[in-house]
PDB file of C-alpha atoms and ligand atoms in Angstrom:
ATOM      1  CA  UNK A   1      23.244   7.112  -5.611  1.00  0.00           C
ATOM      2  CA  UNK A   2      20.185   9.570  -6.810  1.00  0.00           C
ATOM      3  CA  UNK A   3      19.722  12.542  -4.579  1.00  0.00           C
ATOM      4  CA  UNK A   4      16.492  14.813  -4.187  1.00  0.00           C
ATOM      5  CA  UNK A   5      15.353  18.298  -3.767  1.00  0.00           C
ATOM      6  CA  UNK A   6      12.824  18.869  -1.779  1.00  0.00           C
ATOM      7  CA  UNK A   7      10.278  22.027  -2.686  1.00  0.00           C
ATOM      8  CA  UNK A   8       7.112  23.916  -0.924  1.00  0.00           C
ATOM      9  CA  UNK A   9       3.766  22.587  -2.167  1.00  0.00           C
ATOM     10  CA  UNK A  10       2.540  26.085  -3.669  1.00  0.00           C
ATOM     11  CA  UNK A  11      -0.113  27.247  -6.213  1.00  0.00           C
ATOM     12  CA  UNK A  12       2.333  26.641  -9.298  1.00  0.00           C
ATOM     13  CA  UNK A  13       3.312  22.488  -8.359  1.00  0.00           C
ATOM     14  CA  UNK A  14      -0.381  21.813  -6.463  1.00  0.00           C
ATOM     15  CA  UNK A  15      -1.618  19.978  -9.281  1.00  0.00           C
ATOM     16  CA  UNK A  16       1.236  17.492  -9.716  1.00  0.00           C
ATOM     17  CA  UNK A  17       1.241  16.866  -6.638  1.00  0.00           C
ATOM     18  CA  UNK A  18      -2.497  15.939  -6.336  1.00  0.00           C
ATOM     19  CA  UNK A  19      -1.870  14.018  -9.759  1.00  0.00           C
ATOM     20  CA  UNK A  20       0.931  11.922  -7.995  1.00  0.00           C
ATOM     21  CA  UNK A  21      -0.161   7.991  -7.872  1.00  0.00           C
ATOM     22  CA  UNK A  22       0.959   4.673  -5.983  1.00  0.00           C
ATOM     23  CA  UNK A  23       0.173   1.507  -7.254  1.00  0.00           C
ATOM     24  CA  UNK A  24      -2.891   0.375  -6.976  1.00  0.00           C
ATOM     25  CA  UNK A  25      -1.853  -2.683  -4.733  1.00  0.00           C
ATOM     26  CA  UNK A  26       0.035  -0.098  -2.314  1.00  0.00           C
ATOM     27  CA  UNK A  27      -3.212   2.783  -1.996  1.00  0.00           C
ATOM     28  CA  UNK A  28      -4.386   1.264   1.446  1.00  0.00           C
ATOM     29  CA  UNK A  29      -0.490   1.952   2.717  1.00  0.00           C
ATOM     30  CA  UNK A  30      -0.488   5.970   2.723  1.00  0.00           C
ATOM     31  CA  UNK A  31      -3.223   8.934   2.509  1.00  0.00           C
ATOM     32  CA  UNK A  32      -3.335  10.576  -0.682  1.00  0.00           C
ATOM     33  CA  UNK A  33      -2.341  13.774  -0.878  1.00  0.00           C
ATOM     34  CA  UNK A  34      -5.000  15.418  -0.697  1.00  0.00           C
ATOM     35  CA  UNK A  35      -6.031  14.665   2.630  1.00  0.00           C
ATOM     36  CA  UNK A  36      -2.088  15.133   3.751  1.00  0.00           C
ATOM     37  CA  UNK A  37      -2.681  18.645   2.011  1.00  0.00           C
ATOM     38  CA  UNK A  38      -5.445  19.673   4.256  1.00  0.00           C
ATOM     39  CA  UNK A  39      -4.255  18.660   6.761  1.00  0.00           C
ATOM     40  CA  UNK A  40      -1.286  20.209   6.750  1.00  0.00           C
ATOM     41  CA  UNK A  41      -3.975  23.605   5.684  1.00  0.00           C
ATOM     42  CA  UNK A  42      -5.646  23.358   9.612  1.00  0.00           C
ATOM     43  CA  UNK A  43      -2.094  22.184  11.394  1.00  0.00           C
ATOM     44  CA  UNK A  44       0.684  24.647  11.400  1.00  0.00           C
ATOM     45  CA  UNK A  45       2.953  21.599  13.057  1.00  0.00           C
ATOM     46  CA  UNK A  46       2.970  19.898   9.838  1.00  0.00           C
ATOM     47  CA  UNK A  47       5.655  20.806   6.602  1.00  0.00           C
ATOM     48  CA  UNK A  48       4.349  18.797   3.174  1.00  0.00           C
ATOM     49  CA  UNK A  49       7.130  18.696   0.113  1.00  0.00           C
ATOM     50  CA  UNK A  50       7.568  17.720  -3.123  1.00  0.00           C
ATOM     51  CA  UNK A  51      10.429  15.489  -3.883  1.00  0.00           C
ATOM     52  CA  UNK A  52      12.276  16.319  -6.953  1.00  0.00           C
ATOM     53  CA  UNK A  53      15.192  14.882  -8.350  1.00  0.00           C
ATOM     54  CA  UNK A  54      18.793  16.947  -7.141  1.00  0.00           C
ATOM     55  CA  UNK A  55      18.881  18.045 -11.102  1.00  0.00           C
ATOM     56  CA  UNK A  56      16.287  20.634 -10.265  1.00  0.00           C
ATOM     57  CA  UNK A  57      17.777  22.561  -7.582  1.00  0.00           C
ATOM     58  CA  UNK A  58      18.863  26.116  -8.487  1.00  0.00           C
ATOM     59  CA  UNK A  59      16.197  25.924 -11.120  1.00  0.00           C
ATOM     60  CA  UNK A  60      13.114  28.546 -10.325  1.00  0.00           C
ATOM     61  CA  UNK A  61      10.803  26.738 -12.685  1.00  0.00           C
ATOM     62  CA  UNK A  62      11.643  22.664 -12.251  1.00  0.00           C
ATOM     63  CA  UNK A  63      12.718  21.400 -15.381  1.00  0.00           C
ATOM     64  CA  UNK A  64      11.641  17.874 -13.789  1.00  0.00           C
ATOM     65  CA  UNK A  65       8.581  16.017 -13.110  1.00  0.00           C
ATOM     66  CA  UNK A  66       7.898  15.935  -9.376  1.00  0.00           C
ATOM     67  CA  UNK A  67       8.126  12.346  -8.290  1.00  0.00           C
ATOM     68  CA  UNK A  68       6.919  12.562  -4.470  1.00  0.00           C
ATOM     69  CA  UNK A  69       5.648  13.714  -1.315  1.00  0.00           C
ATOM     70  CA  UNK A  70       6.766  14.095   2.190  1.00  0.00           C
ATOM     71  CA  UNK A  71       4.970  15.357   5.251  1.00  0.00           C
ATOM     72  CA  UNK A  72       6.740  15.323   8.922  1.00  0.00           C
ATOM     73  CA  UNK A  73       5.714  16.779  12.030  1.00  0.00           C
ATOM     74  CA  UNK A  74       7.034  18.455  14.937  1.00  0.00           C
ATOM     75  CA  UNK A  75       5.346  18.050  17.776  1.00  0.00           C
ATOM     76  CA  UNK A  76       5.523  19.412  21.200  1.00  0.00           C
ATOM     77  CA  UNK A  77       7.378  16.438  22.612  1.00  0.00           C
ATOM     78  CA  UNK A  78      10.652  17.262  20.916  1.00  0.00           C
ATOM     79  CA  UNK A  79       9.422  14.725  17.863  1.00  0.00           C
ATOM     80  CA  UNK A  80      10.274  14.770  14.714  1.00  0.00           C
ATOM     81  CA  UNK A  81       7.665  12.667  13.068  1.00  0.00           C
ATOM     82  CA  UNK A  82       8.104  11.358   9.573  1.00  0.00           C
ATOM     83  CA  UNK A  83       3.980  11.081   8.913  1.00  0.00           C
ATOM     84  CA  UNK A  84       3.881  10.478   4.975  1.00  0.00           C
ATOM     85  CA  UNK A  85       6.071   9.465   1.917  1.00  0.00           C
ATOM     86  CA  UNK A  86       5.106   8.407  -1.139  1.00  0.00           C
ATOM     87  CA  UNK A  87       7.026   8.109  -4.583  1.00  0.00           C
ATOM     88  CA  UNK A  88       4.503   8.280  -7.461  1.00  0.00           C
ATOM     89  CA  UNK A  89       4.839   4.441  -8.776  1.00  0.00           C
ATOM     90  CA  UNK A  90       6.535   5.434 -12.221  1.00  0.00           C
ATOM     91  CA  UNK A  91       9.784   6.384 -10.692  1.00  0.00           C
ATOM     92  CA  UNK A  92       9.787   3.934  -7.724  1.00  0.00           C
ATOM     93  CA  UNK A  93      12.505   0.796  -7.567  1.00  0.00           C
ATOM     94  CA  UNK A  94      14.980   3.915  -8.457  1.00  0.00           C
ATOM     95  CA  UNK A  95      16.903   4.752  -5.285  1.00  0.00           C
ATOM     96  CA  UNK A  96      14.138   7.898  -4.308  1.00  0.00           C
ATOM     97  CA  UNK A  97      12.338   6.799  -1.629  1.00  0.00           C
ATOM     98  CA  UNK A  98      15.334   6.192   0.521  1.00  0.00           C
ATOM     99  CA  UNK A  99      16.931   9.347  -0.841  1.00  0.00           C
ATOM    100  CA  UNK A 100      13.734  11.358   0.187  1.00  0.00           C
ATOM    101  CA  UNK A 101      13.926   9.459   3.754  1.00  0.00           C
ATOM    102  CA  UNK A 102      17.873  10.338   3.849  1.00  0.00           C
ATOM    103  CA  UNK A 103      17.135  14.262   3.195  1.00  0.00           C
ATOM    104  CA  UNK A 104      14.279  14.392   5.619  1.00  0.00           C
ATOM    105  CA  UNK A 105      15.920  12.537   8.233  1.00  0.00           C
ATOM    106  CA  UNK A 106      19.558  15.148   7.805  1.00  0.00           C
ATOM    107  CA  UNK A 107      17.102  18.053   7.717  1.00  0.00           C
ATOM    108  CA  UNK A 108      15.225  16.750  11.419  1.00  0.00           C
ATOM    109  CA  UNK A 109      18.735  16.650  12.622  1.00  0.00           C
ATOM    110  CA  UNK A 110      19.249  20.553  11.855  1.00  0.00           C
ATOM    111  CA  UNK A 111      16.078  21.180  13.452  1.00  0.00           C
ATOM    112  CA  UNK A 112      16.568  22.647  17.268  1.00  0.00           C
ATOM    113  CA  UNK A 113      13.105  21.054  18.836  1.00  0.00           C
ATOM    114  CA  UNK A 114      14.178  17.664  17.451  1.00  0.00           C
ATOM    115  CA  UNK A 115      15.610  15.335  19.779  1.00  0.00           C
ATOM    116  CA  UNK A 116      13.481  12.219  18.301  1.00  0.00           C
ATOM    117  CA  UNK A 117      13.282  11.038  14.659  1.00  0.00           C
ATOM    118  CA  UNK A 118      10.885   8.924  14.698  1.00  0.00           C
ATOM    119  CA  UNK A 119       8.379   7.588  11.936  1.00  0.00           C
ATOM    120  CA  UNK A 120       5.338   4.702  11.130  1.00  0.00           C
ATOM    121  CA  UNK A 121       4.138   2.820   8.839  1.00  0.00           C
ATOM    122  CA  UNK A 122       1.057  -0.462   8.428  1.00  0.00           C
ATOM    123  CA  UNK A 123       1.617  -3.765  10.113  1.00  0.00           C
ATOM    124  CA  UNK A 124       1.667  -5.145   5.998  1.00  0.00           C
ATOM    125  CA  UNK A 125       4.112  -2.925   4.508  1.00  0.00           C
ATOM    126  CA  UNK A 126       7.380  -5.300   4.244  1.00  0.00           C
ATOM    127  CA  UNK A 127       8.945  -2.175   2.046  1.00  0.00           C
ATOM    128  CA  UNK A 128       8.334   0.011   4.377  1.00  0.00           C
ATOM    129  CA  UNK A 129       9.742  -1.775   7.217  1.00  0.00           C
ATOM    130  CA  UNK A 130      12.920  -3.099   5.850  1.00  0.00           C
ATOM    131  CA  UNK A 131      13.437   0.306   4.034  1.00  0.00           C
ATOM    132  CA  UNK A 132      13.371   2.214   7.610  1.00  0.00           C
ATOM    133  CA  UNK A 133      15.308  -0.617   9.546  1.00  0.00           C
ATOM    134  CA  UNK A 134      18.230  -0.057   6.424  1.00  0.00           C
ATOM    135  CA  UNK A 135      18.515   3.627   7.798  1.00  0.00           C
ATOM    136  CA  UNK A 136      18.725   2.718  11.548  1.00  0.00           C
ATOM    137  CA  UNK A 137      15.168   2.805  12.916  1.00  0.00           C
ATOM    138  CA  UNK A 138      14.285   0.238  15.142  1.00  0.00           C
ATOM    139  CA  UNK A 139      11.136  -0.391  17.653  1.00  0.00           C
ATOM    140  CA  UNK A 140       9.760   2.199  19.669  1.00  0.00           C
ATOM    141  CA  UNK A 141       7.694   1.407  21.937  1.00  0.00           C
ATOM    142  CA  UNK A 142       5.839   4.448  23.093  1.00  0.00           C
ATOM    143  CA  UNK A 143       2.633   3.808  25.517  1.00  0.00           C
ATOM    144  CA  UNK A 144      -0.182   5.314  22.724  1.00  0.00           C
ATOM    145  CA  UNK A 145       1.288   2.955  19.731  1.00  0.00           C
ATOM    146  CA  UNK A 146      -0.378   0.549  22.350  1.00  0.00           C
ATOM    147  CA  UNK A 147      -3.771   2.312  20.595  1.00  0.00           C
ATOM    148  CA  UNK A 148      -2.889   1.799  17.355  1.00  0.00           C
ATOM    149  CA  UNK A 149      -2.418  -1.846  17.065  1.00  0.00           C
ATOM    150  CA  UNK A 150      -2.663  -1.589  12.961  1.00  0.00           C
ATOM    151  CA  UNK A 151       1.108   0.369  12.998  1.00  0.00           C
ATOM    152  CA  UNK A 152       4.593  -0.415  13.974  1.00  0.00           C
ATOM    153  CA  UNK A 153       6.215   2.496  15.110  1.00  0.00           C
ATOM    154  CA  UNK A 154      10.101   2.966  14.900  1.00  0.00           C
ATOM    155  CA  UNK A 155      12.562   5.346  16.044  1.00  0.00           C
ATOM    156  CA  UNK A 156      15.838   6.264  14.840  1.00  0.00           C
ATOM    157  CA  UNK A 157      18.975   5.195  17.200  1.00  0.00           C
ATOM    158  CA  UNK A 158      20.943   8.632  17.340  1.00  0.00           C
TER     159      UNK A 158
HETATM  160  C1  COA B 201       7.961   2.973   0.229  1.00  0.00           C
HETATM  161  C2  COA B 201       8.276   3.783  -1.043  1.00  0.00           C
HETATM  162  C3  COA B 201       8.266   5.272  -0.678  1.00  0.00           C
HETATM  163  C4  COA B 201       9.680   3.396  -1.520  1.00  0.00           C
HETATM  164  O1  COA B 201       9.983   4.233  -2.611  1.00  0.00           O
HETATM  165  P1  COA B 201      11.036   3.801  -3.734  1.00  0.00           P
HETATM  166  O2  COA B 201      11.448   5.039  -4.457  1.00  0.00           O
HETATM  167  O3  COA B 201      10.525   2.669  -4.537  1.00  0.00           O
HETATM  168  O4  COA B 201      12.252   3.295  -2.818  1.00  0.00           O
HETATM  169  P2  COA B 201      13.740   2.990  -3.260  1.00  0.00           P
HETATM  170  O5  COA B 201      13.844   2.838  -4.747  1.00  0.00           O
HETATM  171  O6  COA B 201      14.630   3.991  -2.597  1.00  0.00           O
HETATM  172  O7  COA B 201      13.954   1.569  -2.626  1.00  0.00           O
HETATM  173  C5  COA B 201      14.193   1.396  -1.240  1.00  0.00           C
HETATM  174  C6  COA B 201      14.324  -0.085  -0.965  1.00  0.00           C
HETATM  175  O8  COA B 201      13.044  -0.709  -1.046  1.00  0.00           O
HETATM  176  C7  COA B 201      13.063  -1.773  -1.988  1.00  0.00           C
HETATM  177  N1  COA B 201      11.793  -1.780  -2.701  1.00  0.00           N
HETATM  178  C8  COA B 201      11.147  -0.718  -3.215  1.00  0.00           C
HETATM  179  N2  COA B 201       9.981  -1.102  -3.762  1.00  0.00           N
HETATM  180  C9  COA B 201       9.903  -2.444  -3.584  1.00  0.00           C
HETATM  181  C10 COA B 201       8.924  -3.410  -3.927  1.00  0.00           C
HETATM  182  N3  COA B 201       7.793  -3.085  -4.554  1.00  0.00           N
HETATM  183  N4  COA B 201       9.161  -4.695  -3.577  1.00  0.00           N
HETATM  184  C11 COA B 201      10.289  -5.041  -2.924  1.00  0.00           C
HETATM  185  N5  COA B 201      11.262  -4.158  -2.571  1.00  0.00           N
HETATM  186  C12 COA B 201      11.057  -2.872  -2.892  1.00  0.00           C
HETATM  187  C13 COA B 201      14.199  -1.444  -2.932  1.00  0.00           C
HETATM  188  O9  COA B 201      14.716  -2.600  -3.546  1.00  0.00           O
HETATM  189  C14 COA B 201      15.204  -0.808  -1.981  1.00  0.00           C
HETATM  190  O10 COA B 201      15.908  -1.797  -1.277  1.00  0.00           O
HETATM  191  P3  COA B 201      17.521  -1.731  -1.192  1.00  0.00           P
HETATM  192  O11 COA B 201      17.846  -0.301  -0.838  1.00  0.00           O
HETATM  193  O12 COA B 201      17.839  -2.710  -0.144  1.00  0.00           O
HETATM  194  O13 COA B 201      17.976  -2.069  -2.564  1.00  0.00           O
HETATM  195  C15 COA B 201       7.264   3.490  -2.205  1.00  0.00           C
HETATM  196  O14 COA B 201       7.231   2.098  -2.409  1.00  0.00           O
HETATM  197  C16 COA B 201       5.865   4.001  -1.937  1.00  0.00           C
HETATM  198  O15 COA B 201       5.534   5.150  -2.238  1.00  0.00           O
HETATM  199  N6  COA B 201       5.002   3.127  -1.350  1.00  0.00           N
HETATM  200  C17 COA B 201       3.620   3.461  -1.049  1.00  0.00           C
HETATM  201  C18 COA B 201       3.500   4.369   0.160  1.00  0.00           C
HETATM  202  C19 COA B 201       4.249   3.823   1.366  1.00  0.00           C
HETATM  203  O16 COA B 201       4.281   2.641   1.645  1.00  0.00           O
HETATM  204  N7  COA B 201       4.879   4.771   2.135  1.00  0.00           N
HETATM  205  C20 COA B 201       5.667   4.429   3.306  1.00  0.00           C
HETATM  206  C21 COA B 201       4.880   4.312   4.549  1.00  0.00           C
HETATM  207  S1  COA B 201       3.911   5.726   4.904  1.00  0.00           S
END
């Protein structure tokens, strides 16, 4: 099974990560970066990283391309919202999305305001969905999802 490493978005990786692509068919699934970047800029309750393969940890330079992007939340609520994920579409299909969702998920765990891991995705996006139900989210049915009728929202069952 791959693993990842997951690094700070800084002034040395920006552009790679700005450069990172889905496919075409999946661009109406996710932001792009670049709006996940500024937001995180005005929002101090949001932590963007680059996914790397594990083979780059210890390295200070990575001697890897980076291959994704995560963003989560914590929020006041004792939520630990997984908001974006994206794997740039030349290294999907190779074990890294659910690798980046297995690292985020066992760092939320560490985290001491967590007490919900919870995450979202469209109403269209069958990967998405079965990916997330594979790791043990399942429904969550939280009053203002009611408000956003274009997203299923899942939690994961501690
Ligand atoms: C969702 C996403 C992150 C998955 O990344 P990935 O690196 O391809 O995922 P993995 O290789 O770990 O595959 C995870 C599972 O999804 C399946 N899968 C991945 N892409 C698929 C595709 N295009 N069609 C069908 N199944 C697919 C894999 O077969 C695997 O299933 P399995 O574990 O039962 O074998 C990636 O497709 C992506 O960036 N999509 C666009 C953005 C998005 O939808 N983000 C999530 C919601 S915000």
């Amino acid at each position: 099974m791959v693993k990842v490493h997951l690094r700070k978005i800084t002034r040395d990786n920006l552009k790679e990560c700005l450069n990172l692509q889905v496919d075409n068919s999946q661009k109406s699934l996710v932001a792009t970066n670049a709006q996940s970047l500024a937001e995180a800029y005005v929002d101090t309750n949001l932590f963007p990283f680059a996914v790397y393969d594990a083979s780059v940890c210890g390295y200070e330079q990575p001697q890897a391309p980076m291959l994704g992007f995560i963003m989560y939340e914590i929020d006041v609520g004792g939520v630990g919202f997984i908001m974006r994920l994206m794997i740039d579409y030349k290294y999907q299909r190779q074990g890294y999305g659910r690798a980046t969702m297995i690292e985020i998920i066992r760092r939320l765990k560490l985290h001491p305001d967590v007490e919900i891991i919870a995450t979202s995705y469209r109403k269209e996006n069958e990967v998405a969905a079965s990916l997330y139900q594979s790791l043990g989210f399942t429904p969550w049915d939280i009053e203002w999802a009611q408000s956003h009728p274009t997203e299923i929202y899942v939690k994961l069952e501690s």
